[in-house]
């Protein structure tokens, strides 16, 4: 059985490490591996089976690969399940085995995932599980910086810091975070401003180009006249928020980012 487990894990690792893993092949191999590990009593070690450090490391490594696989496949339901399964191997059996090189990467991705869903309470609960000295690690520190910028409402600052995530695997969660923020900004701006010039709109909406703004305007039936975007969703006698003042404050937040990085 050990030979079969080793063979399956090696094949699974090979599949996951591909730039674009095959979803069907990866999930099929993972199922086979988990069944084999469960039959050997090493998937969820407990009182019925001795805690062999070698088996704990093997299972942890497989579950870490499963987390990475779920990220590459952008399957967030699978990601949540795999993170919940691998966490005991960090916090319950951590004294039995050597610390994994992927531990802070995976815990950091989980923190960013929670931030992208605005699950701030859960974010802090998970953060409390992480040793204080580990919070200076780039995988964890990145999330603390993002949360601080979120609390400040510094969305341009978030856009800047997200251009250089600590790992390519973070890109999936960065995209989800930016989309959530973009939707929030779009909603607030649409309700507060009568118009914005296209360049300002591009920056505020965290878009890559003016063309994206134009496409968004077309989708929302907004007008573009003389390089200005008109929302026209406010009543004439409804008080407007001073656009220029707010924009200056937001841009000012971005400059403060230099003190954090």
Tab-separated table of C-alpha atoms in Angstrom:
chain	number	residue	atom	x	y	z
A	1	UNK	CA	0.000	0.000	0.000
A	2	UNK	CA	2.883	2.387	0.761
A	3	UNK	CA	4.180	1.908	-2.767
A	4	UNK	CA	0.744	2.682	-4.217
A	5	UNK	CA	0.393	5.820	-2.069
A	6	UNK	CA	3.815	7.047	-3.096
A	7	UNK	CA	3.040	6.456	-6.766
A	8	UNK	CA	-0.304	8.261	-6.548
A	9	UNK	CA	1.151	11.207	-4.637
A	10	UNK	CA	3.989	11.585	-7.126
A	11	UNK	CA	1.542	11.614	-10.035
A	12	UNK	CA	-0.745	14.048	-8.196
A	13	UNK	CA	2.175	16.394	-7.493
A	14	UNK	CA	3.176	16.307	-11.156
A	15	UNK	CA	-0.354	17.208	-12.268
A	16	UNK	CA	-0.765	20.037	-9.733
A	17	UNK	CA	2.573	21.598	-10.630
A	18	UNK	CA	1.508	22.086	-14.236
A	19	UNK	CA	0.873	25.699	-15.215
A	20	UNK	CA	-2.727	24.805	-16.090
A	21	UNK	CA	-3.600	21.592	-14.266
A	22	UNK	CA	-6.169	19.235	-15.740
A	23	UNK	CA	-9.184	19.561	-13.455
A	24	UNK	CA	-10.585	16.081	-14.093
A	25	UNK	CA	-7.231	14.310	-13.734
A	26	UNK	CA	-6.305	16.211	-10.557
A	27	UNK	CA	-9.605	15.644	-8.786
A	28	UNK	CA	-9.646	11.971	-9.762
A	29	UNK	CA	-6.138	11.464	-8.362
A	30	UNK	CA	-6.994	13.354	-5.182
A	31	UNK	CA	-10.029	11.136	-4.601
A	32	UNK	CA	-7.933	8.003	-5.072
A	33	UNK	CA	-5.286	9.330	-2.709
A	34	UNK	CA	-7.764	10.223	0.020
A	35	UNK	CA	-9.459	6.833	-0.183
A	36	UNK	CA	-6.090	5.067	0.051
A	37	UNK	CA	-4.978	7.278	2.957
A	38	UNK	CA	-8.263	6.716	4.786
A	39	UNK	CA	-7.894	2.958	4.387
A	40	UNK	CA	-4.402	3.210	5.861
A	41	UNK	CA	-5.719	5.351	8.723
A	42	UNK	CA	-3.464	8.294	7.946
A	43	UNK	CA	-5.939	10.787	6.485
A	44	UNK	CA	-7.452	11.711	9.843
A	45	UNK	CA	-5.069	10.302	12.470
A	46	UNK	CA	-6.667	9.730	15.863
A	47	UNK	CA	-6.609	7.473	18.877
A	48	UNK	CA	-7.161	4.312	16.806
A	49	UNK	CA	-3.879	4.771	14.941
A	50	UNK	CA	-0.392	5.693	16.188
A	51	UNK	CA	0.843	9.156	15.263
A	52	UNK	CA	3.697	8.333	12.936
A	53	UNK	CA	5.497	11.603	11.992
A	54	UNK	CA	6.286	10.202	8.553
A	55	UNK	CA	2.596	9.573	7.847
A	56	UNK	CA	1.589	12.975	9.208
A	57	UNK	CA	4.047	14.723	6.888
A	58	UNK	CA	2.911	12.642	3.915
A	59	UNK	CA	-0.765	13.470	4.473
A	60	UNK	CA	-0.060	17.139	5.148
A	61	UNK	CA	1.919	17.424	1.914
A	62	UNK	CA	-0.885	15.828	-0.093
A	63	UNK	CA	-3.476	18.158	1.444
A	64	UNK	CA	-1.266	21.170	0.727
A	65	UNK	CA	-1.087	20.114	-2.907
A	66	UNK	CA	-4.881	19.854	-2.869
A	67	UNK	CA	-5.110	23.465	-1.652
A	68	UNK	CA	-2.748	24.655	-4.386
A	69	UNK	CA	-4.710	22.639	-6.946
A	70	UNK	CA	-7.976	24.300	-5.897
A	71	UNK	CA	-6.396	27.748	-6.293
A	72	UNK	CA	-5.049	26.981	-9.753
A	73	UNK	CA	-8.467	25.639	-10.752
A	74	UNK	CA	-10.116	28.694	-9.127
A	75	UNK	CA	-12.506	26.390	-7.281
A	76	UNK	CA	-13.209	28.324	-4.096
A	77	UNK	CA	-15.585	25.777	-2.564
A	78	UNK	CA	-12.860	23.159	-2.924
A	79	UNK	CA	-10.326	25.643	-1.555
A	80	UNK	CA	-12.328	26.133	1.653
A	81	UNK	CA	-12.660	22.385	2.174
A	82	UNK	CA	-8.984	21.662	1.588
A	83	UNK	CA	-7.825	24.473	3.878
A	84	UNK	CA	-10.069	23.178	6.671
A	85	UNK	CA	-8.576	19.708	6.212
A	86	UNK	CA	-4.936	20.777	6.210
A	87	UNK	CA	-5.136	23.208	9.161
A	88	UNK	CA	-5.078	20.470	11.853
A	89	UNK	CA	-1.690	19.397	10.509
A	90	UNK	CA	-0.420	22.904	11.294
A	91	UNK	CA	-2.058	23.526	14.646
A	92	UNK	CA	-2.774	20.079	16.150
A	93	UNK	CA	0.261	18.116	14.984
A	94	UNK	CA	2.693	20.994	14.612
A	95	UNK	CA	4.820	19.825	17.533
A	96	UNK	CA	5.134	16.338	16.047
A	97	UNK	CA	6.649	17.346	12.715
A	98	UNK	CA	8.858	19.952	11.078
A	99	UNK	CA	7.072	23.123	9.964
A	100	UNK	CA	5.957	23.069	6.336
A	101	UNK	CA	7.457	25.570	3.903
A	102	UNK	CA	3.951	26.039	2.464
A	103	UNK	CA	2.177	26.688	5.764
A	104	UNK	CA	2.303	30.492	5.757
A	105	UNK	CA	1.593	30.595	2.020
A	106	UNK	CA	-1.607	28.609	2.520
A	107	UNK	CA	-2.677	30.428	5.691
A	108	UNK	CA	-1.974	33.730	3.920
A	109	UNK	CA	-4.109	32.761	0.927
A	110	UNK	CA	-6.913	31.849	3.301
A	111	UNK	CA	-6.676	35.269	4.971
A	112	UNK	CA	-6.840	37.030	1.605
A	113	UNK	CA	-9.773	34.836	0.572
A	114	UNK	CA	-11.692	35.955	3.680
A	115	UNK	CA	-10.832	39.608	3.014
A	116	UNK	CA	-12.074	39.298	-0.567
A	117	UNK	CA	-15.445	38.164	0.792
A	118	UNK	CA	-15.496	40.854	3.501
A	119	UNK	CA	-15.562	38.133	6.181
A	120	UNK	CA	-13.582	40.325	8.564
A	121	UNK	CA	-14.600	38.480	11.744
A	122	UNK	CA	-13.350	35.175	10.374
A	123	UNK	CA	-10.222	36.937	9.103
A	124	UNK	CA	-9.297	37.991	12.626
A	125	UNK	CA	-10.167	34.588	14.065
A	126	UNK	CA	-7.789	32.916	11.603
A	127	UNK	CA	-5.145	35.576	12.194
A	128	UNK	CA	-5.164	34.826	15.921
A	129	UNK	CA	-4.100	31.251	15.168
A	130	UNK	CA	-0.901	32.472	13.521
A	131	UNK	CA	2.141	33.080	15.724
A	132	UNK	CA	2.858	36.775	16.199
A	133	UNK	CA	6.422	36.478	14.902
A	134	UNK	CA	5.083	34.997	11.655
A	135	UNK	CA	3.075	38.132	10.891
A	136	UNK	CA	6.159	39.804	9.444
A	137	UNK	CA	6.364	37.039	6.841
A	138	UNK	CA	5.452	38.447	3.369
A	139	UNK	CA	2.574	35.970	2.952
A	140	UNK	CA	0.914	37.232	6.155
A	141	UNK	CA	2.110	40.847	6.157
A	142	UNK	CA	0.530	41.408	2.743
A	143	UNK	CA	-2.915	40.683	4.181
A	144	UNK	CA	-2.396	42.967	7.160
A	145	UNK	CA	-1.481	45.783	4.796
A	146	UNK	CA	-4.532	45.113	2.629
A	147	UNK	CA	-6.831	45.103	5.651
A	148	UNK	CA	-5.409	48.416	6.875
A	149	UNK	CA	-5.954	49.971	3.463
A	150	UNK	CA	-9.503	48.608	3.382
A	151	UNK	CA	-10.259	50.150	6.768
A	152	UNK	CA	-8.915	53.486	5.508
A	153	UNK	CA	-11.025	53.227	2.365
A	154	UNK	CA	-7.792	53.562	0.395
A	155	UNK	CA	-8.844	51.611	-2.686
A	156	UNK	CA	-6.178	53.106	-4.920
A	157	UNK	CA	-3.632	52.001	-2.348
A	158	UNK	CA	-5.001	48.472	-2.531
A	159	UNK	CA	-4.731	48.546	-6.305
A	160	UNK	CA	-1.084	49.561	-5.998
A	161	UNK	CA	-0.093	46.958	-3.440
A	162	UNK	CA	-1.977	44.221	-5.287
A	163	UNK	CA	0.209	44.752	-8.333
A	164	UNK	CA	2.986	42.911	-6.481
A	165	UNK	CA	1.481	40.043	-4.458
A	166	UNK	CA	3.922	37.800	-2.535
A	167	UNK	CA	3.046	34.811	-4.727
A	168	UNK	CA	1.502	34.225	-8.143
A	169	UNK	CA	-1.052	32.028	-6.380
A	170	UNK	CA	-2.407	35.141	-4.661
A	171	UNK	CA	-3.538	36.508	-8.023
A	172	UNK	CA	-6.832	34.595	-7.885
A	173	UNK	CA	-7.745	36.192	-4.562
A	174	UNK	CA	-6.420	39.606	-5.575
A	175	UNK	CA	-8.753	39.539	-8.591
A	176	UNK	CA	-11.710	38.633	-6.373
A	177	UNK	CA	-10.798	41.373	-3.901
A	178	UNK	CA	-10.480	43.998	-6.636
A	179	UNK	CA	-13.809	42.927	-8.120
A	180	UNK	CA	-15.549	43.290	-4.739
A	181	UNK	CA	-14.022	46.727	-4.215
A	182	UNK	CA	-14.820	47.755	-7.761
A	183	UNK	CA	-18.487	46.858	-7.273
A	184	UNK	CA	-18.570	48.869	-4.045
A	185	UNK	CA	-16.972	51.909	-5.664
A	186	UNK	CA	-19.247	51.695	-8.702
A	187	UNK	CA	-22.307	51.613	-6.476
A	188	UNK	CA	-21.167	54.538	-4.315
A	189	UNK	CA	-19.972	56.641	-7.243
A	190	UNK	CA	-23.123	56.075	-9.262
A	191	UNK	CA	-25.214	57.280	-6.318
A	192	UNK	CA	-22.987	60.215	-5.364
A	193	UNK	CA	-21.572	61.814	-8.506
A	194	UNK	CA	-23.205	63.306	-11.553
A	195	UNK	CA	-20.098	62.888	-13.701
A	196	UNK	CA	-16.379	62.036	-13.741
A	197	UNK	CA	-13.703	62.481	-16.354
A	198	UNK	CA	-12.689	59.160	-17.908
A	199	UNK	CA	-9.169	59.051	-16.476
A	200	UNK	CA	-10.427	59.650	-12.937
A	201	UNK	CA	-13.110	57.016	-13.465
A	202	UNK	CA	-10.474	54.521	-14.657
A	203	UNK	CA	-8.384	55.074	-11.522
A	204	UNK	CA	-11.307	55.018	-9.098
A	205	UNK	CA	-12.844	51.916	-10.639
A	206	UNK	CA	-9.452	50.151	-10.593
A	207	UNK	CA	-9.589	49.472	-14.317
A	208	UNK	CA	-6.689	48.901	-16.686
A	209	UNK	CA	-7.761	51.184	-19.503
A	210	UNK	CA	-10.196	53.852	-20.640
A	211	UNK	CA	-11.725	51.251	-22.951
A	212	UNK	CA	-12.827	49.234	-19.910
A	213	UNK	CA	-14.580	52.327	-18.566
A	214	UNK	CA	-16.348	52.792	-21.890
A	215	UNK	CA	-17.499	49.177	-21.896
A	216	UNK	CA	-18.790	49.561	-18.347
A	217	UNK	CA	-20.614	52.748	-19.333
A	218	UNK	CA	-22.267	50.944	-22.229
A	219	UNK	CA	-23.354	48.108	-19.916
A	220	UNK	CA	-24.894	50.567	-17.429
A	221	UNK	CA	-26.398	52.890	-20.061
A	222	UNK	CA	-24.228	55.820	-18.920
A	223	UNK	CA	-23.336	58.629	-21.353
A	224	UNK	CA	-19.852	59.715	-22.377
A	225	UNK	CA	-19.533	63.278	-23.649
A	226	UNK	CA	-16.238	65.135	-24.204
A	227	UNK	CA	-14.246	62.510	-22.284
A	228	UNK	CA	-16.588	62.729	-19.310
A	229	UNK	CA	-18.722	59.955	-17.887
A	230	UNK	CA	-22.253	61.011	-16.910
A	231	UNK	CA	-24.190	58.856	-14.433
A	232	UNK	CA	-27.371	60.982	-14.315
A	233	UNK	CA	-28.796	58.980	-11.447
A	234	UNK	CA	-29.194	61.845	-8.953
A	235	UNK	CA	-32.193	64.098	-8.550
A	236	UNK	CA	-31.441	67.727	-9.392
A	237	UNK	CA	-32.113	68.963	-5.855
A	238	UNK	CA	-30.198	66.065	-4.240
A	239	UNK	CA	-26.979	67.174	-2.527
A	240	UNK	CA	-23.818	66.046	-4.305
A	241	UNK	CA	-20.642	64.941	-2.576
A	242	UNK	CA	-17.747	67.272	-3.534
A	243	UNK	CA	-16.060	65.068	-6.116
A	244	UNK	CA	-12.720	66.826	-6.354
A	245	UNK	CA	-12.246	66.881	-2.579
A	246	UNK	CA	-12.955	63.160	-2.219
A	247	UNK	CA	-10.682	62.274	-5.138
A	248	UNK	CA	-7.832	64.339	-3.683
A	249	UNK	CA	-8.213	62.520	-0.361
A	250	UNK	CA	-8.164	59.099	-2.041
A	251	UNK	CA	-5.060	59.968	-4.055
A	252	UNK	CA	-3.490	61.210	-0.834
A	253	UNK	CA	-4.067	57.781	0.730
A	254	UNK	CA	-2.129	56.200	-2.121
A	255	UNK	CA	0.896	58.363	-1.330
A	256	UNK	CA	0.768	57.209	2.275
A	257	UNK	CA	1.260	53.651	1.023
A	258	UNK	CA	4.989	54.355	0.724
A	259	UNK	CA	5.172	54.459	4.525
A	260	UNK	CA	3.740	50.951	4.764
A	261	UNK	CA	5.689	49.102	2.059
